[in-house]
XYZ file of C-alpha atoms in Angstrom:
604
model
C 132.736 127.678 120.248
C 130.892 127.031 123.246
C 132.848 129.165 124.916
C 131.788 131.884 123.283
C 128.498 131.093 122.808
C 128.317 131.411 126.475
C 129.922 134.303 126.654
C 127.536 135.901 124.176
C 124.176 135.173 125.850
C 125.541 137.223 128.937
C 126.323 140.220 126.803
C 130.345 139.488 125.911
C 132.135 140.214 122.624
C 134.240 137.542 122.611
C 137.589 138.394 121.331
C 140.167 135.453 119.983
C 141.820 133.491 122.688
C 145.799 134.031 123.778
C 147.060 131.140 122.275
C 150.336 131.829 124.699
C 148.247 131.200 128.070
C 146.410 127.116 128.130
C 145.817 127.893 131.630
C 144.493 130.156 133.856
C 142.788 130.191 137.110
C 139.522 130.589 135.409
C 139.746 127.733 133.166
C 137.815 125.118 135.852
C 134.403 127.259 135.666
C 134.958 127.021 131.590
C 135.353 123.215 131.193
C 132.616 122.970 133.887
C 130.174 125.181 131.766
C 131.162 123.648 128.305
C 130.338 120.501 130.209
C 126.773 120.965 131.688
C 125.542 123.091 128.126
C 126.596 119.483 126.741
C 124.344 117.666 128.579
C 121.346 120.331 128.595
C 121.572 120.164 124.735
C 122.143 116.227 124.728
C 119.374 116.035 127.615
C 117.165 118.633 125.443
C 118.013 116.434 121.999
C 116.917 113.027 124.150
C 113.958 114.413 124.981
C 112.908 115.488 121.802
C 113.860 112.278 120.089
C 111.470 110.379 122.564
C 108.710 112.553 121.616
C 109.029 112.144 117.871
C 109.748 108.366 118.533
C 106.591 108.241 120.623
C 104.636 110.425 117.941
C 105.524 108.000 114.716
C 105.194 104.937 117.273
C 102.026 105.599 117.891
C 100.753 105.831 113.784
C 102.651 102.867 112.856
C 101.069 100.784 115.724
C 97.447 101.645 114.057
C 98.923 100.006 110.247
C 96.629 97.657 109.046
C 98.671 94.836 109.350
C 98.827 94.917 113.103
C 95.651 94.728 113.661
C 93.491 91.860 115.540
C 93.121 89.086 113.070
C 90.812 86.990 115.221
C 87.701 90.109 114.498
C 85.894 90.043 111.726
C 83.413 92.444 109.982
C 80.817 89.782 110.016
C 80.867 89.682 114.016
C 78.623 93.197 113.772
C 75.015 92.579 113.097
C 73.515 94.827 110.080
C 71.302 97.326 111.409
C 69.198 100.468 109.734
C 70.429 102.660 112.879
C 74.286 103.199 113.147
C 75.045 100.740 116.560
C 78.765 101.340 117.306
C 80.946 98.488 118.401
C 85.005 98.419 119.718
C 87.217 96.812 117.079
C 90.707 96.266 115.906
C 92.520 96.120 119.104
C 89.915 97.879 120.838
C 91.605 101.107 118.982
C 88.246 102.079 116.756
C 84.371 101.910 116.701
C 82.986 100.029 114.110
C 79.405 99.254 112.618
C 77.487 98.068 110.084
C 74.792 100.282 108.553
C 71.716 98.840 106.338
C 70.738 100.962 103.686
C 68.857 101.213 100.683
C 70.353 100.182 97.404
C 68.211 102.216 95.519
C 67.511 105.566 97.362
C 64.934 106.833 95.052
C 62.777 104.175 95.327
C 63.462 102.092 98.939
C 62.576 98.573 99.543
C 62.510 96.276 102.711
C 63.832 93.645 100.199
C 67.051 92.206 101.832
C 68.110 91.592 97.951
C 67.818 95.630 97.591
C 69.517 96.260 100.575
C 73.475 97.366 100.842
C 75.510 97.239 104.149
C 77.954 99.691 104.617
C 80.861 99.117 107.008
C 81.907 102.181 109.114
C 84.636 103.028 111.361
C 85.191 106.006 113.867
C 88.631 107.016 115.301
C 87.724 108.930 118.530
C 88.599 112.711 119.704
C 90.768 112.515 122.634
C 90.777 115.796 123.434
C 86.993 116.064 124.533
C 87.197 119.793 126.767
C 86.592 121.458 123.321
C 84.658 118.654 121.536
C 83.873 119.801 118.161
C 82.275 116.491 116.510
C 83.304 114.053 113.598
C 85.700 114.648 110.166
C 84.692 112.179 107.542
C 86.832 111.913 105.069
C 87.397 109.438 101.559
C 91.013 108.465 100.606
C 90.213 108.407 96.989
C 90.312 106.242 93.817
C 86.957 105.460 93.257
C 87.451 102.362 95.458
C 89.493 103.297 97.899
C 88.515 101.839 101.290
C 87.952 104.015 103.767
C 88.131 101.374 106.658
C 91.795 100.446 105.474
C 92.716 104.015 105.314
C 91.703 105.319 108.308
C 93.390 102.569 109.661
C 96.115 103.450 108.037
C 96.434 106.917 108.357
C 93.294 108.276 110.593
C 95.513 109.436 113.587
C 97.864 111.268 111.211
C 94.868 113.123 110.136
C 93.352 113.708 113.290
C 97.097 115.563 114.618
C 96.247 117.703 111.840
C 92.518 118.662 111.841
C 92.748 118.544 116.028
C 92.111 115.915 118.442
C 89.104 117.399 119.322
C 87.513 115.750 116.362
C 86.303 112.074 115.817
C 87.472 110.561 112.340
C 84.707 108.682 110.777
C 85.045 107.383 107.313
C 83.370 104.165 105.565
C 83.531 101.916 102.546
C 81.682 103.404 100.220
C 78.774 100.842 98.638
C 80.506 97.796 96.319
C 84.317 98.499 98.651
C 85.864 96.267 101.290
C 83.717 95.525 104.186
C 80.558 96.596 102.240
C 78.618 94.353 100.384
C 77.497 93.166 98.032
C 81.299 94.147 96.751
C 82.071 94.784 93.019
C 83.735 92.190 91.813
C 84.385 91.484 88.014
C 85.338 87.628 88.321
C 83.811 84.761 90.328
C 87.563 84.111 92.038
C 90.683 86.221 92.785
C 92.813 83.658 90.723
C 90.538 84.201 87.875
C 90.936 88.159 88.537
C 94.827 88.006 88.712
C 94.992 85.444 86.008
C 93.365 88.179 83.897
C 95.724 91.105 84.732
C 98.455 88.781 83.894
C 97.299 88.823 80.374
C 97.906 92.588 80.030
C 98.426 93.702 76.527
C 100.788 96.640 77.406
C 100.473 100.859 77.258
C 97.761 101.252 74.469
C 99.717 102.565 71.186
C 99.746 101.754 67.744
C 99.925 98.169 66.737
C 98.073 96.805 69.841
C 95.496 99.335 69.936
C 92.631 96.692 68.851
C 93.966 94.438 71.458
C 93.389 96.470 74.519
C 90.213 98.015 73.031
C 88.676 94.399 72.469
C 90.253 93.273 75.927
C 88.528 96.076 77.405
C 85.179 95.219 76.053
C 85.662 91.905 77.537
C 86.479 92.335 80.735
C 83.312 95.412 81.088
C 81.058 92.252 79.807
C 82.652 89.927 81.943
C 81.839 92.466 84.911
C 78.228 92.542 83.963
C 77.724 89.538 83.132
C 79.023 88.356 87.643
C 77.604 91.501 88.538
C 74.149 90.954 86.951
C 72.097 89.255 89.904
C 73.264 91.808 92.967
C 71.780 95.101 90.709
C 74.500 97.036 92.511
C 76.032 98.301 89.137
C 72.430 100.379 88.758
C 73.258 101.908 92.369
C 76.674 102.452 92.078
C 77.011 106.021 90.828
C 78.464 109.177 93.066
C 74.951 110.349 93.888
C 74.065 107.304 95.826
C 77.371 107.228 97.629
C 76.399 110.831 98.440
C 73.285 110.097 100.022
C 75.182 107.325 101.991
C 76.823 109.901 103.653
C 74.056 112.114 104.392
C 72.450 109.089 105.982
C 75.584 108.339 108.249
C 76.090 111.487 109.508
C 72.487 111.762 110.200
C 72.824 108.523 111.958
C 75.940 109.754 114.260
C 73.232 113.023 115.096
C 74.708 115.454 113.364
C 72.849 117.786 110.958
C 76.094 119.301 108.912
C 78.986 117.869 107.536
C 82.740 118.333 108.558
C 84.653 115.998 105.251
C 88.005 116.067 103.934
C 88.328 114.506 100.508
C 91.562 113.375 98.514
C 91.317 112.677 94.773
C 88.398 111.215 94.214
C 87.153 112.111 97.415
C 86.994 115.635 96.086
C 84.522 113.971 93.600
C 82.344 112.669 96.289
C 82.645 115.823 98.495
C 81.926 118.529 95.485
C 78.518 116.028 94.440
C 77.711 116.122 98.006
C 78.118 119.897 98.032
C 75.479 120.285 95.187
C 72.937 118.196 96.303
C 72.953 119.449 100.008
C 74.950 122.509 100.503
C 73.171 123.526 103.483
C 74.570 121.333 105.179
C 78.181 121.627 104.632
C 80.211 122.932 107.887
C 83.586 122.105 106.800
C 84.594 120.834 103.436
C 88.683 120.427 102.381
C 88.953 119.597 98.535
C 92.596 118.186 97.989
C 93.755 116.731 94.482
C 90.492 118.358 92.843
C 88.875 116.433 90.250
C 86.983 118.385 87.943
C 83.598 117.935 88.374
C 82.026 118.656 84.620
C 85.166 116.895 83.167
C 84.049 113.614 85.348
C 79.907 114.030 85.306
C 79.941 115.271 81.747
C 83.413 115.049 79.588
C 82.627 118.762 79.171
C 86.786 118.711 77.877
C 90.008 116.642 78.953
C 91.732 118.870 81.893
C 93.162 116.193 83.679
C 96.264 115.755 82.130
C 97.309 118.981 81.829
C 100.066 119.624 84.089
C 101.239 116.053 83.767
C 104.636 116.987 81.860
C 105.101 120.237 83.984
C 105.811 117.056 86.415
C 107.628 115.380 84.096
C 109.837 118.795 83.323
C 109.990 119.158 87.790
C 112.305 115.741 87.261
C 114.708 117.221 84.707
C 115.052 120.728 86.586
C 115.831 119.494 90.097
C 117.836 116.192 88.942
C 119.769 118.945 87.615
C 119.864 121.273 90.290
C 120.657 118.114 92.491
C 123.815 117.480 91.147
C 125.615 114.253 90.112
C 126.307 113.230 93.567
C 121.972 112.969 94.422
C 120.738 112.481 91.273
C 122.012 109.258 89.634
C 120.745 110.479 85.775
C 122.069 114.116 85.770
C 123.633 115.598 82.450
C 124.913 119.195 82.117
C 121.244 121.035 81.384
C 117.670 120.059 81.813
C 116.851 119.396 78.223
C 119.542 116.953 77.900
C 118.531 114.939 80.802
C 115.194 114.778 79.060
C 117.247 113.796 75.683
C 118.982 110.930 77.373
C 115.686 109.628 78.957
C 114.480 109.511 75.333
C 117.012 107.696 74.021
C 116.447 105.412 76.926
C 113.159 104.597 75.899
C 113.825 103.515 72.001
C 116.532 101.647 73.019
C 114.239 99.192 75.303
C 111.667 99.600 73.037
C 114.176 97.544 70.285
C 115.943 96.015 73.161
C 114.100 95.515 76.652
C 116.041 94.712 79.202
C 115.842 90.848 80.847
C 115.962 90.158 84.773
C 117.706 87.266 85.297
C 116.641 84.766 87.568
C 118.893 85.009 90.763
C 118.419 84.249 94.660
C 117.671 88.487 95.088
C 115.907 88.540 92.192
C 112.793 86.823 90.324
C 112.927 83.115 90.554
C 112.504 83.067 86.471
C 113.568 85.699 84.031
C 111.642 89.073 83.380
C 111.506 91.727 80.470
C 111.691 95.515 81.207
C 110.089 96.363 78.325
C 109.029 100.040 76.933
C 105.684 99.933 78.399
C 107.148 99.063 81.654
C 109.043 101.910 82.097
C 106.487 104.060 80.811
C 104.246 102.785 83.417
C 107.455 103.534 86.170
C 107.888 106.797 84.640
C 103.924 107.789 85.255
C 103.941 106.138 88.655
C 106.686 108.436 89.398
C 104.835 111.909 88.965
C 102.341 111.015 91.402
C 104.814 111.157 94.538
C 107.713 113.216 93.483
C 109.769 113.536 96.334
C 110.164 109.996 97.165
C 110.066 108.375 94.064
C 112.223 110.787 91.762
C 115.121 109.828 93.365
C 114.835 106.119 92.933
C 114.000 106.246 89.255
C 117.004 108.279 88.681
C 118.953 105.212 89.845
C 116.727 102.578 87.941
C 117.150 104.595 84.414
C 121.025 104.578 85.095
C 121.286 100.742 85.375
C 118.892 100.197 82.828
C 121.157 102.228 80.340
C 123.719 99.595 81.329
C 121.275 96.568 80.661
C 120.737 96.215 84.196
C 117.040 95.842 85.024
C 117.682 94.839 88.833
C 117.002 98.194 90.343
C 113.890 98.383 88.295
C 112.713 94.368 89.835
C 113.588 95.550 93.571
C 111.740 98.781 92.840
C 108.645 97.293 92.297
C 108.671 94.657 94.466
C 109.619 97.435 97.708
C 106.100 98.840 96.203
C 104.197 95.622 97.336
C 102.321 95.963 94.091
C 101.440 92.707 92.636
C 100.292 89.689 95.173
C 101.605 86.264 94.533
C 98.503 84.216 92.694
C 98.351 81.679 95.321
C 98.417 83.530 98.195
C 95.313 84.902 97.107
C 92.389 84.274 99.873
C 88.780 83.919 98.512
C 86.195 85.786 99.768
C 82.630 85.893 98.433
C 81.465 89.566 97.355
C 78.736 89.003 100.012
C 81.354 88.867 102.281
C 82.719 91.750 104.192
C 86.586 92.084 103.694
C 89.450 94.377 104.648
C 90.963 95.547 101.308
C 93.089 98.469 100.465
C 90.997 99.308 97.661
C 88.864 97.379 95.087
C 90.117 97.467 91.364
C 86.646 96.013 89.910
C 84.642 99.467 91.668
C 86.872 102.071 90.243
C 85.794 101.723 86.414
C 82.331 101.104 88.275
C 81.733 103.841 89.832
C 83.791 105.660 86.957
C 81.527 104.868 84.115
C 78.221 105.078 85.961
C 79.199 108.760 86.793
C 80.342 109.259 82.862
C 77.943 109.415 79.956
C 78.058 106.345 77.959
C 81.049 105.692 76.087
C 80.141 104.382 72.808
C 83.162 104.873 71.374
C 84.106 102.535 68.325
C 87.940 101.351 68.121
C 88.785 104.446 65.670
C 87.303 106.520 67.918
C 89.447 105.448 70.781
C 92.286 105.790 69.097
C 91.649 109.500 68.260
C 91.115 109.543 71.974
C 94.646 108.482 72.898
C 95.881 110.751 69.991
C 94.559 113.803 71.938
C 96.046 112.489 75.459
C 99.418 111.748 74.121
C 99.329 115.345 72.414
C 98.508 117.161 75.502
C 101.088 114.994 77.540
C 104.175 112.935 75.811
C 104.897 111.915 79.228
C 101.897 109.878 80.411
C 98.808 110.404 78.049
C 99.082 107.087 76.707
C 99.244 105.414 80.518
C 95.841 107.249 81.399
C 93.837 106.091 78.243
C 92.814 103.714 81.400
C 90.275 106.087 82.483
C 88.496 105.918 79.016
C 89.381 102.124 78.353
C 87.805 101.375 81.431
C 84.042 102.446 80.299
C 84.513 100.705 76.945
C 81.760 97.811 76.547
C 79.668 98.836 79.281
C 75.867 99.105 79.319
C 74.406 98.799 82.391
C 73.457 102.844 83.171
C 72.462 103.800 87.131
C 69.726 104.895 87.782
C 70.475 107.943 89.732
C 73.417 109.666 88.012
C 74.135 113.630 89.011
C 74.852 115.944 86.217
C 74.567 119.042 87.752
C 74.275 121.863 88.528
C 77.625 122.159 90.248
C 77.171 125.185 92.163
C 75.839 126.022 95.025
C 75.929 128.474 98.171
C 77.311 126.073 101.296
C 76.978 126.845 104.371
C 80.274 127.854 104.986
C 83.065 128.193 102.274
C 84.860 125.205 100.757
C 88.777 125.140 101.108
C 90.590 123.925 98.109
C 94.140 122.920 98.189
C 96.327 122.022 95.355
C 99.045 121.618 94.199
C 101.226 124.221 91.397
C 101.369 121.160 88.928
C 99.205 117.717 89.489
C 99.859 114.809 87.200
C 96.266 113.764 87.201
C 94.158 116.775 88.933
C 95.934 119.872 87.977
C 95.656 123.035 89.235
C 92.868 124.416 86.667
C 90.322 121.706 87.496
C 90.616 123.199 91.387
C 89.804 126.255 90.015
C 87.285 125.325 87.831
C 85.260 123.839 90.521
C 85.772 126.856 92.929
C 84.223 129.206 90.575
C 80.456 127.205 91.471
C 81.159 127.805 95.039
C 81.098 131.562 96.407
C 83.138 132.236 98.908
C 85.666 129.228 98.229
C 89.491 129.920 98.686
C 92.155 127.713 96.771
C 95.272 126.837 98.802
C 97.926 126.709 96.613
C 101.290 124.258 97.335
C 104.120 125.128 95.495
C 105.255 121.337 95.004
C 104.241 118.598 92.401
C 102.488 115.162 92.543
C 99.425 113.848 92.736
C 97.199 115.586 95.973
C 98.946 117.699 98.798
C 100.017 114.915 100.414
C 102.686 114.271 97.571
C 104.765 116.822 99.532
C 105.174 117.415 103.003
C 103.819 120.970 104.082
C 103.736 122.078 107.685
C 102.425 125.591 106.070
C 99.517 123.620 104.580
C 98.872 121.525 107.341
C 98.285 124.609 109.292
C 95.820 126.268 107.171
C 93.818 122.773 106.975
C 93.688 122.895 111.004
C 93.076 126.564 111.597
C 90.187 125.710 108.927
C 88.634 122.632 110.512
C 88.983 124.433 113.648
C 87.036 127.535 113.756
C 86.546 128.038 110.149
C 89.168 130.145 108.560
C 90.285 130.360 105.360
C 94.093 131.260 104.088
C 93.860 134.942 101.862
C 93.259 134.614 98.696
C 96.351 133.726 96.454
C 97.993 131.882 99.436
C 100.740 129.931 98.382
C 102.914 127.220 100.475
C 106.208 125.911 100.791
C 106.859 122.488 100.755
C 109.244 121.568 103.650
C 111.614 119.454 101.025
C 111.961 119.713 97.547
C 112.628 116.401 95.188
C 116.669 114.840 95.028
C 116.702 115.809 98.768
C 117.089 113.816 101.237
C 113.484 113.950 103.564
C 113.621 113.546 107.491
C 111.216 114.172 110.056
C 111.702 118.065 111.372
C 111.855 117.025 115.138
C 109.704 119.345 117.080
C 107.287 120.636 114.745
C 103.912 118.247 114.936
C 102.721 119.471 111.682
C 105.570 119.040 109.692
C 106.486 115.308 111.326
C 103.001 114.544 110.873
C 102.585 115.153 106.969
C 105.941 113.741 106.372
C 104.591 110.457 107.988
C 101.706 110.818 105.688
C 103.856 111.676 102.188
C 105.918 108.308 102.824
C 102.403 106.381 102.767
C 100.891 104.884 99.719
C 97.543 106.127 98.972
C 96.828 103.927 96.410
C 96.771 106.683 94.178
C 99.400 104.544 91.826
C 98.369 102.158 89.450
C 99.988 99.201 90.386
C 103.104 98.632 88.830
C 104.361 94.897 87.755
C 106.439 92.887 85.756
């Protein structure tokens, strides 16, 4: 074949050999050509292979855990101007800004003061300097420190290296303090969780409802001498930001947001849209649904996720997808029977030297929790649960036990370190903050038990699938009475300075597609970037199409057509490789694998 391959790129039809003549005086020059096209392509294929090696070398040496655990946070003196110091390995700038708990009315108090912690990734491309990205990974309580950390030179490949990466913990996260915190000890905190009552449903409804009001009282109660939880809503984190970029001399706003992020970014929009330069919206959030509970949007492509596994385990085959039946609908009827039989019957982990070191239950509110973990990142995950529901149909829960304990999610009690909330801390995220900063954005939820249970009627209508796991977001608020002081309902609208880019995905579990377009519509000008894949945010599926778009935006400002749709680069069942070669697509693949702490935690 490489003979006529050859033989082609000079102009040759090739026509089929004489199988009656092996030699011929021209045979040398063939074996000699076959011979050095072999090691072009093998010295071509080397070369390539070292640059893709060097390219994912280079993000995983930036992971959090690698970094220098002899710094500290609380090395960096406070101050009211942003004072930059080298940190982690010398590999970031980092600070420590003092700001005003309460922006409306500022005090010199120290006790009225917060300290955000702030981290910069620098351009390294500095001919064509074109200033700082901030971005927020999500939940509320996602840390930006830890993420951009984690992921802020992925990010940087794709906006251009021409741009700094700033992000921060937002007041009450990580390194900031005072940090939310619900308990007066981590062992108390994980002692709590322990006592989870299950997915809220009939029977135990009262249970959760009454363990929610405790632990919002509980919260208030540890909370009650920092005042944070009066300071804690999206407005204030909003005017954070407006006071760091101010700090690092700018005067508009280049941000990329993700989940809640898109939360923080539309708020920030609002309140100061003249100066917005650049603003990417990804995993959109709806911003009435959040402020004001104007309707329930958010769950409603959930089971248009939950249909995505049926249709491709099916179009997968036997051979990739490990719960396949003939047609779509009966995969779905076989999952169902699945969960009433471990709902009679769940499913117990033996103790063994792979395994846990006592026995577990899989019960029915255990794999519904899998199951909704599983729509927020498709293409990795689909596969894998394909394989746990097949064992667990043959009362084998050991799939489901190595599952989640690959997923890091639950932290062994005693390993546990305790760190004051006064104390700055690298965290992944902060649990406590999210039903913080939730509820002080949310009118007050005086919902009584009944109430709530109409509440998780309506969710389970509008999705069988997971409407029951997300009666979190609701739960979370029950109980609470502490109401901030500065909370933003609106308008949301407003004419930027330059157009917002939306991007979304054709079916979100948990931000779908309307609540993107929902939040254009305040925003002239604003384009929504469509991705023709499903999970939770973009970054569920890797997209070198999208990728572009989001650089050619952050770069000089343009925005895809209207009614621009991407491909993903894989599809779910497949098996997912880097494309060697292409930056974009290697980069967001590097970026789907990570955990964005989108996922509740799963445990057992």
């Amino acid at each position: 074949m490489t003979q006529y391959y050859t033989l082609h790129l000079k102009g040759h039809v090739p026509s089929a050999p004489d199988r009656g003549r092996m030699v011929s005086q021209s045979q040398p020059w063939k074996i000699a050509a076959r011979l050095i096209l072999g090691l072009l392509f093998l010295l071509l294929m080397h070369r390539q292979m070292q640059w893709a090696r060097t390219l994912i070398n280079d993000f995983v040496d930036r992971e959090p855990e690698d970094v220098d655990a002899d710094w500290k946070w609380g090395d960096i003196k406070p101050s009211r101007t942003l004072r930059w110091q080298r940190c982690y390995n010398n590999t970031y700038d980092c600070a420590r800004l003092d700001v005003p708990m309460d922006w409306l009315e500022p005090s010199d108090d120290p006790h009225e003061r917060v300290v955000l912690a702030v981290i910069r990734l620098r351009a390294t491309e500095l001919d064509d300097y074109k200033g700082p990205i901030f971005f927020n990974p999500g939940g509320p309580g996602g840390s930006g420190v830890y993420a951009l950390i984690d992921r802020g030179a992925l990010l940087q490949t794709i906006a251009g290296k021409n741009h700094d990466i700033i992000s921060f913990d937002p007041r009450g996260v990580g390194a900031s303090i005072p940090r939310v915190a619900c308990w007066d000890s981590e062992v108390k905190s994980r002692l709590w969780a322990l006592q989870d009552v299950g997915v809220v449903r009939p029977g135990i409804i009262f249970d959760a409802f009454a363990r929610a009001t405790a632990l919002s009282q509980s919260c208030e109660q540890n909370m009650n001498n920092s005042g944070l939880l009066s300071h804690i809503s999206t407005a204030s984190h909003a005017r954070d930001l407006l006071e760091i970029l101010h700090q690092t001399g700018q005067d508009k706003l280049k941000y990329w947001g993700f989940s809640y992020g898109t939360i923080l970014g539309g708020v920030f929009a609002a309140m100061y849209p003249d100066k917005v330069e650049r603003l990417v919206s990804d995993g959109n959030v709806d911003y009435r649904e959040w402020h004001l509970h104007s309707y329930v949007n958010f769950l409603r492509d959930t089971d248009k996720v939950m249909e995505a596994f049926y249709d491709f385990c099916y179009k997968a085959g036997p051979s990739s997808c490990a719960f396949y039946a003939s047609v779509p609908g009966a995969i779905k009827e076989r999952l169902e029977r699945l969960f009433e039989r471990i709902r009679q019957h769940p499913v117990i982990v033996q103790a063994a030297e792979t395994g846990p070191d006592m026995p577990q239950l899989i019960t029915w509110s255990h794999l519904k929790r899998l199951i909704s973990a599983a729509l927020y990142r498709p293409i990795f995950m689909f596969k894998k649960v394909a394989t746990v529901l097949r064992a667990l149909e043959n009362g084998d829960g050991e799939p489901f036990y190595q599952l989640v304990k690959s997923e890091k999610s639950t932290p062994p009690t005693c390993s546990i370190e305790a760190i004051p909330p006064n104390v700055p801390r690298l965290e992944e995220g902060n649990d406590d903050a999210f039903p913080a900063i939730l509820c002080a954005d949310s009118p007050p939820v005086k919902d009584t038990v009944e109430d709530f249970a109409k509440f998780v009627e309506q969710l389970t209508h509008i999705s069988s699938a997971a409407g029951d796991v997300n009666a979190l977001f609701r739960m979370a608020c029950i109980g609470r009475t502490i109401r901030p002081k500065w909370r933003y309902t609106g308008p949301f609208e407003a004419n930027t300075s330059h157009p917002i880019l939306y991007v979304a995905n054709i079916a979100d579990n948990v931000t779908p597609l309307i609540s993107a377009r929902n939040n254009s519509r305040g925003f002239p000008g604003s384009v929504i970037l469509v991705q023709n894949s499903y999970g939770h945010t973009t970054l569920s599926a890797t997209s070198a199409c999208t990728a572009g778009y989001i650089r050619a935006y952050f770069q000089n400002g343009t925005l895809p057509p209207p009614a621009t749709t991407c491909e993903p680069d894989y599809h779910p069942f497949e098996d997912v490789y880097p494309k060697i070669g292409d930056e974009l697509s290697m980069v967001s693949y590097e970026l789907t694998k990570l955990n964005w702490g989108f996922v509740p935690r799963l445990t057992l």
